[in-house]
PDB file of C-alpha atoms in Angstrom:
ATOM      1  CA  MET A  48      -0.221   0.200  -0.092  1.00 62.00           C
ATOM      2  CA  ARG A  49       1.455   3.316  -0.998  1.00 75.00           C
ATOM      3  CA  LEU A  50       1.381   6.369   1.420  1.00 81.00           C
ATOM      4  CA  MET A  51      -0.795   9.286   0.776  1.00 86.00           C
ATOM      5  CA  THR A  52       1.503  12.400   0.150  1.00 88.00           C
ATOM      6  CA  PRO A  53       0.508  16.258   0.276  1.00 91.00           C
ATOM      7  CA  GLU A  54       0.520  16.290  -3.517  1.00 90.00           C
ATOM      8  CA  ASP A  55      -2.085  13.826  -3.297  1.00 88.00           C
ATOM      9  CA  PHE A  56      -4.655  16.128  -1.828  1.00 91.00           C
ATOM     10  CA  LEU A  57      -4.061  19.096  -3.490  1.00 92.00           C
ATOM     11  CA  PRO A  58      -6.666  18.735  -6.139  1.00 91.00           C
ATOM     12  CA  TRP A  59      -9.048  18.450  -3.427  1.00 91.00           C
ATOM     13  CA  VAL A  60      -8.540  21.958  -2.289  1.00 96.00           C
ATOM     14  CA  GLY A  61     -11.670  23.844  -2.250  1.00 97.00           C
ATOM     15  CA  LYS A  62     -13.590  21.186  -3.395  1.00 95.00           C
ATOM     16  CA  THR A  63     -16.583  19.070  -1.414  1.00 95.00           C
ATOM     17  CA  VAL A  64     -15.726  15.636  -0.506  1.00 94.00           C
ATOM     18  CA  LYS A  65     -18.212  13.230   0.447  1.00 94.00           C
ATOM     19  CA  VAL A  66     -17.995  11.226   4.031  1.00 96.00           C
ATOM     20  CA  ASN A  67     -19.769   7.815   4.401  1.00 94.00           C
ATOM     21  CA  THR A  68     -21.709   8.251   7.793  1.00 95.00           C
ATOM     22  CA  LEU A  69     -24.899   6.890   9.070  1.00 91.00           C
ATOM     23  CA  PRO A  70     -27.569   7.221   8.689  1.00 92.00           C
ATOM     24  CA  GLU A  71     -26.491   9.399   5.241  1.00 94.00           C
ATOM     25  CA  ALA A  72     -23.323  10.645   4.120  1.00 95.00           C
ATOM     26  CA  VAL A  73     -22.203  14.164   4.806  1.00 97.00           C
ATOM     27  CA  GLU A  74     -20.043  16.642   2.946  1.00 96.00           C
ATOM     28  CA  LEU A  75     -17.011  18.534   4.003  1.00 98.00           C
ATOM     29  CA  ARG A  76     -14.827  20.889   1.843  1.00 97.00           C
ATOM     30  CA  LEU A  77     -10.965  20.514   2.016  1.00 96.00           C
ATOM     31  CA  ASP A  78      -9.677  24.313   3.049  1.00 98.00           C
ATOM     32  CA  ARG A  79      -6.333  23.388   2.947  1.00 97.00           C
ATOM     33  CA  VAL A  80      -3.247  21.190   3.052  1.00 97.00           C
ATOM     34  CA  GLU A  81      -0.242  22.215   5.045  1.00 97.00           C
ATOM     35  CA  THR A  82       3.314  20.310   5.569  1.00 94.00           C
ATOM     36  CA  THR A  83       5.337  20.305   8.298  1.00 89.00           C
ATOM     37  CA  PRO A  84       9.154  19.933   8.819  1.00 83.00           C
ATOM     38  CA  ARG A  85      10.638  16.545   7.908  1.00 79.00           C
ATOM     39  CA  LEU A  86      12.525  14.631  10.612  1.00 77.00           C
ATOM     40  CA  PRO A  87      16.556  14.915  10.730  1.00 78.00           C
ATOM     41  CA  GLY A  88      18.192  12.006   9.485  1.00 75.00           C
ATOM     42  CA  GLY A  89      15.374  10.495   7.414  1.00 70.00           C
ATOM     43  CA  LEU A  90      13.605   9.011  10.250  1.00 70.00           C
ATOM     44  CA  ASP A  91      10.281   9.686   8.577  1.00 69.00           C
ATOM     45  CA  PHE A  92       8.813   7.768   5.862  1.00 73.00           C
ATOM     46  CA  ARG A  93       7.091  10.972   3.991  1.00 81.00           C
ATOM     47  CA  GLN A  94       6.615  14.474   4.162  1.00 86.00           C
ATOM     48  CA  PRO A  95       4.327  15.089   7.316  1.00 91.00           C
ATOM     49  CA  PHE A  96       1.284  17.131   6.693  1.00 95.00           C
ATOM     50  CA  SER A  97      -2.054  17.797   7.795  1.00 97.00           C
ATOM     51  CA  LEU A  98      -5.567  18.393   6.235  1.00 97.00           C
ATOM     52  CA  PHE A  99      -8.116  20.768   7.042  1.00 98.00           C
ATOM     53  CA  PHE A 100     -11.687  20.333   6.365  1.00 98.00           C
ATOM     54  CA  GLU A 101     -14.404  22.800   7.117  1.00 98.00           C
ATOM     55  CA  ALA A 102     -18.325  21.963   7.434  1.00 98.00           C
ATOM     56  CA  PRO A 103     -21.659  23.865   8.412  1.00 98.00           C
ATOM     57  CA  MET A 104     -22.376  23.974  11.746  1.00 98.00           C
ATOM     58  CA  ASN A 105     -24.915  21.350  11.813  1.00 96.00           C
ATOM     59  CA  VAL A 106     -22.306  18.840  10.542  1.00 97.00           C
ATOM     60  CA  VAL A 107     -21.011  17.230  13.923  1.00 96.00           C
ATOM     61  CA  LEU A 108     -18.381  14.475  13.646  1.00 97.00           C
ATOM     62  CA  LEU A 109     -16.696  12.494  16.405  1.00 97.00           C
ATOM     63  CA  ASP A 110     -12.927  11.925  16.260  1.00 98.00           C
ATOM     64  CA  LEU A 111     -12.823   8.721  14.369  1.00 97.00           C
ATOM     65  CA  ALA A 112     -11.722   7.238  10.947  1.00 97.00           C
ATOM     66  CA  TYR A 113     -14.317   7.951   8.352  1.00 97.00           C
ATOM     67  CA  GLU A 114     -14.264   6.627   4.389  1.00 95.00           C
ATOM     68  CA  PHE A 115     -13.738  10.091   2.126  1.00 93.00           C
ATOM     69  CA  ASP A 116     -15.045   9.738  -1.278  1.00 86.00           C
ATOM     70  CA  CYS A 117     -12.993  12.376  -3.497  1.00 73.00           C
ATOM     71  CA  GLY A 118     -14.656  10.768  -6.675  1.00 63.00           C
ATOM     72  CA  ARG A 119     -11.422   8.854  -7.601  1.00 64.00           C
ATOM     73  CA  GLY A 120      -8.720   6.647  -6.177  1.00 66.00           C
ATOM     74  CA  GLY A 121     -11.005   6.209  -2.997  1.00 70.00           C
ATOM     75  CA  PRO A 122     -12.787   5.724  -0.974  1.00 81.00           C
ATOM     76  CA  HIS A 123      -9.824   6.646   1.302  1.00 85.00           C
ATOM     77  CA  SER A 124     -10.048   5.905   5.137  1.00 92.00           C
ATOM     78  CA  ILE A 125      -9.118   9.022   6.854  1.00 94.00           C
ATOM     79  CA  PHE A 126      -8.880   9.852  10.709  1.00 98.00           C
ATOM     80  CA  ILE A 127      -9.979  13.250  11.723  1.00 98.00           C
ATOM     81  CA  SER A 128     -10.281  15.231  15.005  1.00 98.00           C
ATOM     82  CA  GLN A 129     -12.134  18.148  15.646  1.00 98.00           C
ATOM     83  CA  ARG A 130     -10.816  21.419  15.842  1.00 98.00           C
ATOM     84  CA  PRO A 131     -12.145  24.554  17.744  1.00 97.00           C
ATOM     85  CA  PRO A 132     -15.096  25.783  15.570  1.00 96.00           C
ATOM     86  CA  LEU A 133     -14.733  29.151  13.907  1.00 96.00           C
ATOM     87  CA  ARG A 134     -17.916  31.598  14.320  1.00 96.00           C
ATOM     88  CA  ASP A 135     -20.272  29.863  11.511  1.00 97.00           C
ATOM     89  CA  ARG A 136     -18.653  26.494  10.788  1.00 98.00           C
ATOM     90  CA  ARG A 137     -16.761  23.427  12.125  1.00 98.00           C
ATOM     91  CA  VAL A 138     -13.410  22.542  11.271  1.00 99.00           C
ATOM     92  CA  TYR A 139     -11.722  19.118  11.314  1.00 99.00           C
ATOM     93  CA  GLN A 140      -8.170  18.133  10.942  1.00 98.00           C
ATOM     94  CA  ALA A 141      -6.383  14.930   9.826  1.00 98.00           C
ATOM     95  CA  VAL A 142      -2.612  14.306  10.510  1.00 96.00           C
ATOM     96  CA  PHE A 143      -0.193  12.212   8.220  1.00 92.00           C
ATOM     97  CA  ASN A 144       3.398  11.557   9.934  1.00 84.00           C
TER      98      ASN A 144
END
């Protein structure tokens, strides 16, 4: 299995992706992809990065792994965590390290 990279998600930025939840799927928008510095001495397997998703306030997700359907090459199982919400929307983060 190939590890995902930040470049794999760049085409998603600004787009809505479907998240398979029960009783029905919800949609999140990928707001941005942020990279972090690599570990010294080649101790990491890939460039560490985070994905930041936004959703309306009525989309409440637990800190869990969900299937994200980007329309190609998926679905991808991605673990997301809640971040402090903004005034008018929720924010979720996925960390890849």
